[in-house]
XYZ file of C-alpha atoms in Angstrom:
569
model
C -98.365 -34.837 -49.753
C -96.043 -37.310 -51.492
C -96.601 -40.780 -52.804
C -94.664 -43.320 -50.723
C -94.078 -47.022 -50.390
C -96.366 -47.133 -47.367
C -98.781 -50.027 -47.375
C -102.404 -49.782 -46.246
C -102.504 -49.630 -42.469
C -99.352 -47.548 -42.137
C -99.437 -45.651 -38.864
C -97.475 -43.278 -36.668
C -94.775 -45.898 -36.135
C -94.096 -45.828 -39.875
C -94.136 -42.038 -39.811
C -91.537 -42.041 -37.043
C -89.182 -44.504 -38.758
C -89.584 -42.722 -42.097
C -88.700 -39.410 -40.479
C -85.661 -40.835 -38.655
C -84.453 -42.231 -41.976
C -85.001 -38.918 -43.738
C -83.098 -36.861 -41.163
C -80.088 -39.148 -41.487
C -80.152 -40.982 -38.161
C -77.832 -43.983 -38.327
C -79.227 -45.512 -35.154
C -82.305 -45.698 -32.972
C -81.098 -46.243 -29.403
C -84.069 -47.707 -27.515
C -84.648 -48.501 -23.867
C -87.871 -50.393 -24.381
C -91.304 -49.123 -23.421
C -94.743 -50.499 -24.208
C -95.612 -47.499 -26.392
C -93.049 -48.352 -29.056
C -94.831 -51.379 -30.595
C -95.801 -49.299 -33.680
C -92.120 -48.433 -34.245
C -91.046 -52.050 -33.790
C -93.700 -53.214 -36.245
C -92.552 -50.663 -38.812
C -88.925 -51.750 -38.400
C -89.876 -55.436 -38.700
C -91.809 -54.680 -41.894
C -88.884 -52.739 -43.362
C -86.403 -55.461 -42.453
C -88.682 -58.037 -44.092
C -89.162 -55.989 -47.232
C -85.590 -54.713 -47.565
C -86.499 -51.046 -47.056
C -83.750 -48.792 -45.690
C -84.058 -47.636 -42.074
C -81.770 -46.783 -39.159
C -80.066 -49.572 -37.232
C -82.028 -50.414 -34.104
C -80.376 -51.168 -30.739
C -82.391 -52.852 -27.976
C -80.850 -51.593 -24.735
C -81.796 -52.521 -21.206
C -81.259 -49.222 -19.405
C -82.105 -45.614 -20.203
C -78.650 -44.307 -19.292
C -77.110 -46.820 -21.691
C -79.419 -45.705 -24.525
C -78.744 -41.993 -24.045
C -75.064 -42.478 -23.176
C -74.392 -44.522 -26.300
C -76.111 -41.846 -28.400
C -73.869 -39.297 -26.678
C -70.677 -41.207 -27.417
C -71.723 -41.767 -31.013
C -72.605 -38.094 -31.425
C -69.288 -36.921 -29.954
C -67.537 -38.545 -32.898
C -70.113 -38.201 -35.698
C -71.575 -34.804 -34.698
C -74.985 -35.720 -36.165
C -78.271 -36.266 -34.299
C -79.391 -39.815 -33.571
C -82.753 -41.027 -32.253
C -83.309 -42.156 -28.658
C -86.495 -43.840 -27.432
C -87.342 -43.953 -23.730
C -90.442 -45.130 -21.890
C -93.070 -42.600 -20.815
C -92.206 -40.074 -18.105
C -90.491 -42.637 -15.804
C -88.053 -43.649 -18.535
C -87.399 -40.012 -19.371
C -86.669 -39.282 -15.725
C -84.383 -42.318 -15.478
C -82.429 -41.124 -18.505
C -82.541 -37.433 -17.609
C -79.045 -37.294 -16.111
C -77.562 -38.627 -19.349
C -79.730 -36.271 -21.437
C -78.446 -33.381 -19.340
C -74.910 -34.683 -19.864
C -75.498 -34.575 -23.625
C -76.644 -30.961 -23.266
C -73.439 -30.048 -21.427
C -71.323 -31.975 -23.951
C -73.020 -30.259 -26.903
C -74.173 -33.504 -28.501
C -77.179 -33.394 -30.859
C -79.881 -36.058 -30.533
C -83.656 -36.407 -30.732
C -85.012 -38.001 -27.561
C -88.614 -39.229 -27.505
C -90.930 -40.798 -24.993
C -94.696 -41.062 -24.853
C -97.915 -40.667 -22.906
C -101.602 -41.260 -23.467
C -104.071 -38.539 -24.366
C -107.357 -40.503 -24.212
C -106.794 -42.960 -21.327
C -108.996 -45.527 -23.033
C -111.982 -43.217 -23.545
C -111.194 -42.313 -27.152
C -111.831 -44.030 -30.459
C -109.315 -46.514 -31.801
C -107.163 -49.048 -30.030
C -107.061 -49.153 -26.234
C -103.717 -47.702 -25.047
C -103.936 -49.674 -21.765
C -104.919 -48.764 -18.240
C -101.347 -48.226 -17.040
C -101.380 -44.732 -18.520
C -104.429 -43.721 -16.509
C -103.237 -45.320 -13.285
C -99.513 -44.789 -13.207
C -97.561 -43.433 -16.182
C -99.030 -40.065 -17.103
C -97.714 -36.798 -15.729
C -99.405 -33.408 -15.403
C -98.579 -31.235 -18.411
C -97.004 -34.103 -20.320
C -93.389 -35.372 -20.298
C -92.257 -32.526 -22.551
C -92.723 -30.178 -19.599
C -90.483 -32.440 -17.510
C -87.774 -32.464 -20.205
C -87.697 -28.716 -20.741
C -85.040 -27.800 -18.123
C -82.437 -30.319 -19.333
C -82.919 -30.186 -23.109
C -82.312 -27.583 -25.768
C -85.903 -27.738 -27.014
C -88.905 -29.704 -25.797
C -92.304 -30.128 -27.442
C -95.149 -32.490 -28.308
C -96.138 -34.074 -31.620
C -99.887 -33.805 -31.215
C -100.865 -35.384 -34.551
C -99.536 -38.051 -36.896
C -99.826 -35.464 -39.679
C -97.220 -33.215 -38.052
C -95.058 -35.976 -36.556
C -92.542 -36.308 -39.444
C -91.907 -32.591 -39.747
C -91.719 -32.242 -35.953
C -88.896 -34.799 -36.002
C -87.174 -32.814 -38.758
C -87.529 -29.655 -36.689
C -86.204 -31.384 -33.568
C -83.192 -32.763 -35.471
C -82.374 -29.396 -37.029
C -82.653 -27.604 -33.698
C -80.514 -30.264 -32.015
C -77.747 -29.849 -34.590
C -77.633 -26.050 -34.656
C -75.166 -24.298 -32.380
C -75.129 -24.740 -29.470
C -75.804 -28.388 -30.321
C -77.718 -30.465 -27.803
C -80.600 -32.853 -27.208
C -84.113 -31.990 -28.367
C -87.075 -33.796 -26.842
C -90.337 -34.817 -28.517
C -93.307 -36.258 -26.666
C -95.162 -38.608 -29.037
C -98.469 -39.788 -27.542
C -99.276 -43.453 -28.062
C -102.505 -42.523 -29.831
C -100.447 -40.593 -32.415
C -98.222 -43.629 -32.982
C -101.325 -45.781 -33.549
C -103.055 -43.226 -35.768
C -103.311 -43.950 -39.498
C -100.658 -42.089 -41.461
C -101.370 -40.471 -44.813
C -97.787 -40.745 -46.081
C -96.562 -37.194 -45.621
C -92.841 -37.643 -45.111
C -90.118 -35.595 -43.476
C -87.523 -33.864 -45.595
C -83.843 -34.658 -45.051
C -82.110 -32.382 -42.575
C -80.184 -29.656 -44.363
C -76.672 -29.129 -42.921
C -76.462 -25.960 -40.862
C -75.377 -22.824 -42.631
C -72.328 -21.105 -41.213
C -71.909 -17.621 -39.793
C -68.594 -15.786 -39.963
C -66.987 -12.831 -38.275
C -66.364 -10.059 -40.762
C -62.891 -8.773 -41.711
C -63.839 -5.519 -39.971
C -64.168 -7.541 -36.740
C -61.196 -9.851 -37.243
C -58.600 -7.309 -38.357
C -58.572 -5.373 -35.039
C -58.184 -8.639 -33.098
C -55.269 -9.640 -35.319
C -53.698 -6.295 -34.524
C -54.226 -6.881 -30.795
C -52.399 -10.208 -31.101
C -49.612 -8.554 -33.113
C -49.075 -5.966 -30.376
C -49.348 -8.362 -27.432
C -46.194 -9.279 -25.541
C -47.586 -12.213 -23.564
C -50.769 -13.584 -25.165
C -52.303 -16.931 -24.191
C -55.086 -19.108 -25.597
C -57.494 -20.805 -23.183
C -59.880 -23.422 -24.539
C -62.320 -26.024 -23.260
C -64.075 -27.310 -26.373
C -62.368 -26.018 -29.536
C -61.785 -29.633 -30.540
C -65.501 -30.366 -30.440
C -65.987 -28.283 -33.594
C -65.507 -29.891 -36.994
C -61.877 -29.109 -37.869
C -61.411 -27.154 -34.657
C -58.448 -29.169 -33.345
C -56.457 -28.648 -36.523
C -57.466 -24.987 -36.846
C -56.389 -24.207 -33.261
C -53.047 -25.946 -33.828
C -52.362 -23.902 -36.977
C -53.442 -20.674 -35.268
C -51.234 -21.208 -32.210
C -48.229 -22.166 -34.332
C -48.632 -19.237 -36.742
C -48.620 -16.693 -33.910
C -46.502 -18.731 -31.424
C -49.084 -18.464 -28.644
C -49.195 -20.927 -25.707
C -52.400 -22.908 -25.197
C -53.919 -23.698 -21.799
C -56.528 -26.446 -21.475
C -58.026 -25.865 -17.999
C -59.457 -28.618 -15.822
C -62.852 -27.752 -17.305
C -61.696 -28.889 -20.789
C -63.913 -31.753 -21.937
C -62.278 -33.014 -25.126
C -58.984 -33.097 -27.015
C -58.389 -29.538 -28.222
C -54.615 -29.349 -28.790
C -51.763 -31.895 -28.773
C -50.613 -32.293 -25.173
C -47.184 -33.292 -26.497
C -46.764 -29.996 -28.367
C -44.225 -27.449 -27.039
C -46.939 -24.766 -27.088
C -49.191 -26.752 -24.759
C -49.084 -24.805 -21.502
C -50.794 -27.270 -19.181
C -54.062 -26.881 -17.330
C -53.433 -24.025 -14.906
C -54.510 -20.565 -15.979
C -53.251 -19.168 -12.664
C -49.775 -18.059 -13.793
C -51.306 -16.144 -16.678
C -53.697 -14.078 -14.570
C -50.982 -11.489 -13.860
C -48.566 -12.249 -16.697
C -50.785 -12.230 -19.808
C -51.637 -8.995 -21.570
C -54.064 -10.721 -23.977
C -56.241 -13.758 -23.255
C -57.996 -15.449 -26.173
C -60.906 -17.528 -24.904
C -61.650 -20.066 -27.648
C -64.837 -22.025 -26.964
C -64.349 -21.524 -23.255
C -67.504 -21.471 -21.155
C -66.133 -20.805 -17.671
C -62.470 -19.764 -17.760
C -62.129 -18.107 -14.361
C -62.807 -19.545 -10.907
C -64.149 -18.094 -8.787
C -65.965 -16.133 -11.513
C -64.932 -12.809 -10.002
C -61.225 -13.663 -10.404
C -60.344 -11.159 -13.077
C -56.971 -10.996 -14.907
C -54.978 -8.039 -13.649
C -54.053 -6.437 -16.989
C -55.099 -8.647 -19.890
C -57.591 -7.678 -22.543
C -59.936 -10.565 -23.281
C -61.145 -11.677 -26.715
C -63.884 -14.321 -26.808
C -63.918 -16.518 -29.931
C -67.092 -18.568 -29.821
C -70.145 -19.108 -31.988
C -72.417 -18.851 -28.927
C -70.379 -17.198 -26.143
C -73.291 -16.912 -23.725
C -74.258 -20.562 -23.207
C -77.991 -20.534 -22.401
C -77.727 -23.670 -20.240
C -75.005 -22.155 -18.028
C -76.733 -20.591 -15.022
C -73.980 -18.096 -14.164
C -71.221 -17.117 -16.583
C -68.561 -14.398 -16.358
C -66.205 -13.892 -19.327
C -64.951 -10.293 -18.796
C -64.945 -9.905 -22.579
C -63.496 -6.831 -24.269
C -64.259 -8.143 -27.764
C -66.332 -10.949 -29.243
C -65.605 -12.809 -32.465
C -68.843 -14.678 -33.008
C -69.442 -17.156 -35.793
C -67.950 -20.476 -36.814
C -64.911 -20.969 -34.576
C -62.914 -23.047 -37.049
C -63.363 -20.406 -39.737
C -62.468 -17.588 -37.330
C -59.248 -19.330 -36.300
C -58.331 -19.899 -39.940
C -58.893 -16.240 -40.750
C -56.709 -15.173 -37.830
C -54.026 -17.647 -38.917
C -53.876 -16.050 -42.362
C -53.260 -12.678 -40.710
C -50.119 -13.820 -38.853
C -47.879 -11.371 -40.746
C -45.541 -8.507 -39.880
C -44.832 -9.988 -36.458
C -42.428 -8.503 -33.929
C -39.872 -11.304 -34.276
C -37.864 -10.480 -31.100
C -41.090 -10.446 -29.047
C -42.261 -13.699 -30.627
C -38.875 -15.308 -29.977
C -38.938 -14.159 -26.356
C -42.361 -15.612 -25.605
C -41.525 -18.825 -27.462
C -38.374 -19.168 -25.384
C -40.384 -18.608 -22.214
C -42.919 -21.228 -23.278
C -40.156 -23.697 -24.195
C -38.798 -23.254 -20.680
C -42.240 -23.817 -19.134
C -42.860 -26.855 -21.331
C -39.482 -28.381 -20.476
C -40.119 -27.827 -16.766
C -43.520 -29.527 -17.052
C -42.100 -32.509 -18.904
C -39.306 -32.811 -16.340
C -41.814 -32.687 -13.484
C -44.050 -35.267 -15.178
C -41.096 -37.558 -15.843
C -40.011 -37.244 -12.214
C -43.533 -38.130 -11.059
C -43.490 -41.186 -13.318
C -40.079 -42.241 -12.031
C -41.263 -41.980 -8.441
C -44.399 -43.934 -9.323
C -42.276 -46.770 -10.742
C -40.211 -46.934 -7.551
C -43.172 -46.701 -5.168
C -44.691 -49.618 -3.327
C -48.079 -50.491 -4.727
C -49.546 -48.994 -7.884
C -49.552 -45.217 -8.076
C -52.224 -43.722 -10.392
C -49.451 -41.942 -12.312
C -48.009 -45.334 -13.227
C -51.368 -46.491 -14.582
C -51.719 -43.457 -16.859
C -48.086 -43.587 -18.006
C -48.302 -47.308 -18.744
C -51.468 -46.781 -20.764
C -49.740 -44.026 -22.728
C -46.901 -46.367 -23.667
C -49.223 -49.197 -24.655
C -51.555 -46.940 -26.674
C -48.773 -45.188 -28.567
C -49.373 -45.433 -32.309
C -52.767 -47.168 -31.961
C -54.991 -44.106 -32.700
C -56.895 -44.785 -29.476
C -59.780 -42.831 -27.952
C -59.869 -42.288 -24.177
C -63.195 -41.667 -22.447
C -62.542 -40.409 -18.927
C -64.905 -40.694 -15.955
C -62.389 -40.265 -13.156
C -62.666 -37.481 -10.580
C -59.665 -37.272 -8.251
C -57.478 -38.930 -10.892
C -58.648 -36.847 -13.882
C -55.655 -34.470 -13.798
C -53.328 -37.456 -13.640
C -55.029 -39.071 -16.619
C -54.784 -35.932 -18.760
C -51.245 -35.056 -17.716
C -49.684 -38.470 -18.246
C -51.755 -39.971 -21.072
C -50.798 -37.019 -23.317
C -53.421 -37.462 -26.028
C -52.379 -35.598 -29.153
C -54.985 -36.117 -31.898
C -58.530 -34.953 -32.728
C -61.288 -36.898 -30.964
C -58.709 -38.764 -28.875
C -60.054 -37.718 -25.462
C -63.538 -37.060 -24.053
C -64.438 -36.254 -20.460
C -67.910 -37.425 -19.449
C -70.222 -34.495 -18.705
C -72.941 -34.182 -16.075
C -73.399 -36.703 -13.278
C -71.329 -39.831 -12.771
C -72.599 -43.130 -14.093
C -72.535 -42.607 -17.867
C -68.953 -43.468 -18.768
C -69.494 -47.057 -19.872
C -72.338 -46.130 -22.207
C -70.473 -43.132 -23.661
C -67.435 -45.330 -24.331
C -69.640 -47.910 -26.067
C -71.156 -45.166 -28.235
C -67.704 -43.871 -29.166
C -66.690 -47.408 -30.160
C -69.862 -47.761 -32.224
C -68.871 -44.597 -34.124
C -65.168 -45.505 -34.381
C -65.105 -49.313 -34.678
C -61.515 -49.450 -35.957
C -60.050 -47.440 -33.060
C -59.280 -48.870 -29.602
C -61.525 -47.205 -27.023
C -60.410 -47.025 -23.393
C -62.603 -45.980 -20.467
C -60.679 -44.694 -17.451
C -62.957 -44.686 -14.429
C -62.800 -44.549 -10.640
C -64.280 -47.272 -8.471
C -66.916 -44.871 -7.169
C -67.979 -43.842 -10.662
C -67.954 -47.506 -11.722
C -70.594 -48.344 -9.104
C -72.830 -45.511 -10.346
C -72.885 -46.978 -13.870
C -75.570 -49.438 -15.062
C -72.859 -52.082 -15.278
C -74.891 -55.152 -16.293
C -76.897 -53.346 -19.049
C -73.632 -51.844 -20.347
C -71.943 -55.237 -20.579
C -75.050 -56.623 -22.257
C -74.930 -53.861 -24.895
C -71.215 -54.390 -25.462
C -71.657 -58.090 -26.127
C -74.954 -57.905 -28.026
C -73.753 -55.275 -30.482
C -70.059 -56.189 -30.722
C -68.589 -52.979 -29.300
C -65.594 -54.080 -27.221
C -63.845 -51.515 -25.040
C -61.092 -51.569 -22.426
C -62.277 -50.482 -18.969
C -59.483 -49.490 -16.567
C -60.680 -48.943 -12.997
C -58.592 -46.648 -10.778
C -59.677 -48.389 -7.581
C -58.640 -46.666 -4.350
C -61.551 -48.226 -2.387
C -62.916 -44.845 -1.350
C -65.050 -41.952 -2.531
C -61.959 -39.781 -2.340
C -63.620 -36.603 -3.603
C -66.189 -36.698 -0.806
C -63.499 -37.429 1.749
C -61.310 -34.556 0.576
C -64.195 -32.102 0.884
C -65.037 -33.322 4.378
C -61.427 -32.817 5.420
C -61.289 -29.397 3.751
C -64.478 -28.078 5.329
C -63.884 -29.585 8.800
C -60.109 -30.023 9.230
C -60.425 -30.253 13.012
C -63.950 -31.661 13.210
C -65.341 -34.712 14.927
C -64.542 -36.987 11.989
C -60.888 -35.899 12.051
C -60.797 -36.540 15.787
C -62.453 -39.966 15.739
C -61.583 -41.257 12.255
C -65.281 -41.758 11.455
C -65.361 -40.701 7.803
C -68.895 -41.302 6.564
C -70.038 -41.476 2.951
C -66.656 -42.566 1.606
C -65.767 -46.214 2.295
C -65.870 -48.641 -0.651
C -63.802 -51.482 0.834
C -66.956 -53.566 1.198
C -67.447 -53.849 -2.561
C -66.621 -57.204 -4.192
C -64.060 -57.551 -6.996
C -65.276 -55.085 -9.600
C -63.908 -57.022 -12.557
C -65.991 -60.059 -11.588
C -69.227 -58.490 -12.849
C -67.975 -58.989 -16.407
C -67.239 -62.698 -15.992
C -70.787 -63.965 -16.728
C -70.552 -62.201 -20.103
C -67.382 -64.090 -21.005
C -65.299 -60.915 -20.959
C -61.608 -60.617 -20.168
C -61.131 -59.660 -16.506
C -58.084 -58.970 -14.348
C -57.446 -57.500 -10.924
C -53.985 -56.003 -10.443
C -52.302 -54.957 -7.209
C -48.549 -54.925 -7.968
C -46.569 -52.643 -10.307
C -44.847 -55.534 -12.070
C -48.202 -57.047 -13.031
C -49.711 -53.827 -14.373
C -48.111 -53.603 -17.835
C -48.627 -57.265 -18.781
C -52.249 -57.151 -17.565
C -53.064 -54.074 -19.638
C -51.290 -55.572 -22.643
C -53.362 -58.767 -22.378
C -56.514 -56.687 -22.005
C -55.779 -54.640 -25.126
C -55.205 -57.852 -27.059
C -58.565 -59.178 -25.838
C -60.268 -55.985 -27.041
C -58.528 -56.261 -30.412
C -59.818 -59.844 -30.581
C -63.373 -58.617 -30.037
C -64.247 -58.758 -26.348
C -64.567 -56.077 -23.685
C -61.804 -56.254 -21.060
C -61.973 -54.966 -17.488
C -58.785 -54.330 -15.520
C -59.428 -53.409 -11.890
C -56.255 -51.664 -10.707
C -55.872 -51.321 -6.934
C -54.142 -47.945 -6.679
C -52.481 -46.498 -3.613
C -54.278 -43.167 -3.534
């Protein structure tokens, strides 16, 4: 037990805030619930008395609270605190919590319950717990399938160290959300001052030279090696380490459609696009670097390539079915492993290296020519082609050190191909279900206030988002972002699947395409007008560039801007 500044009457709310401070949380993202009065009282006391504590954000939707913590964690890579309300609030935020799990973002999520239902000593928790809010087994049983770790703090005496444990587990690889059920009675219980220790940074594991040397020799002997990565850039220093590794050995890099962040400069001559298909027969060595699901369907095996998996946790426990076809594993810190392999890029077969570099230069030139042709056609087309939107954004964002958060579906390949992000933490694709993009973008802006943050989003995904609570958070906490809506007035993904599964069905015969039409929606930009935000709706190519330029200026001046672009497809 340690002596603290706690005043008489300190309770579980003080224990919680003290623990969040100790573990290094910058923020408490809260979607309010009646159980959190002890935390609010502790924060009010600390604000009054000038005692350090995390910044507190009052948010009006669970997805916004979790999504902002996700965006913040994508950039900062440290666990933040999220407060939700009872089991219903946890369920409302569960999609975003699951998205954080898939994105590998650490956070400590908490909600509450009652354990006495008014029959115990102490303050009355309220009849709502008995009648409506409690859940059999407790909310930690509900959270278990979509979190990395889920448990209950059953006593105020263990609450601080349980938060430490949750934060440490959340941060360790594979990073992800940990959940802690904190009963209201624990929050109201008198606290004896036992505090949490600060979270110690994770130790690192490394592949041994005895493991790395044979892989270096495999690369040295390979005629047509290729790197495939989904999340190398998510690791601290991973983007830079992968760039150095690829350049040292002159190996092309494929970022498949399943890539979820910026891993390698898309402008670099060694960037080999997003299609692994051509390499399935051509490559004799495939290096899977932080790549969860490289092959689809999973049984699609490369015809002759040996496969080396470079990943700290190759077998992702939250992936239900995973096929890697690995011949060798290099497990341990990915950034360190790539650096070690880079240092071994010696005694290379220069003619072989020159031949594969020439082949990659030819592929890269062909891709750039094809992309330029697509952009030229988009400029000459009637209406606004999605390619023109992405290319115009690329031009306007050049040199601004921008971050793009992407929640498009049918336009996601277009966004990646034509935006050409080329820096660490410059691109994030929203994970899990649709409807989180606004909150994730706000969280990214909170973590990177000096960088322009752009959310690219389809009209269908836009309607899934908690739009009003997101705009409220943006204005209340001064986190302006640019929202660009690729609006084709249809759930195109659903429509494409219907056409694919039933090409000659009744819908094709009659034109009755159900589950897809969004023409009935009002002007999407108009929802931002009551918040005093910059709004534009654009339907002609000539108006697109000036509208986006005005919107970026509005964001730089401190207000969120929404540009609803009516695209042709």
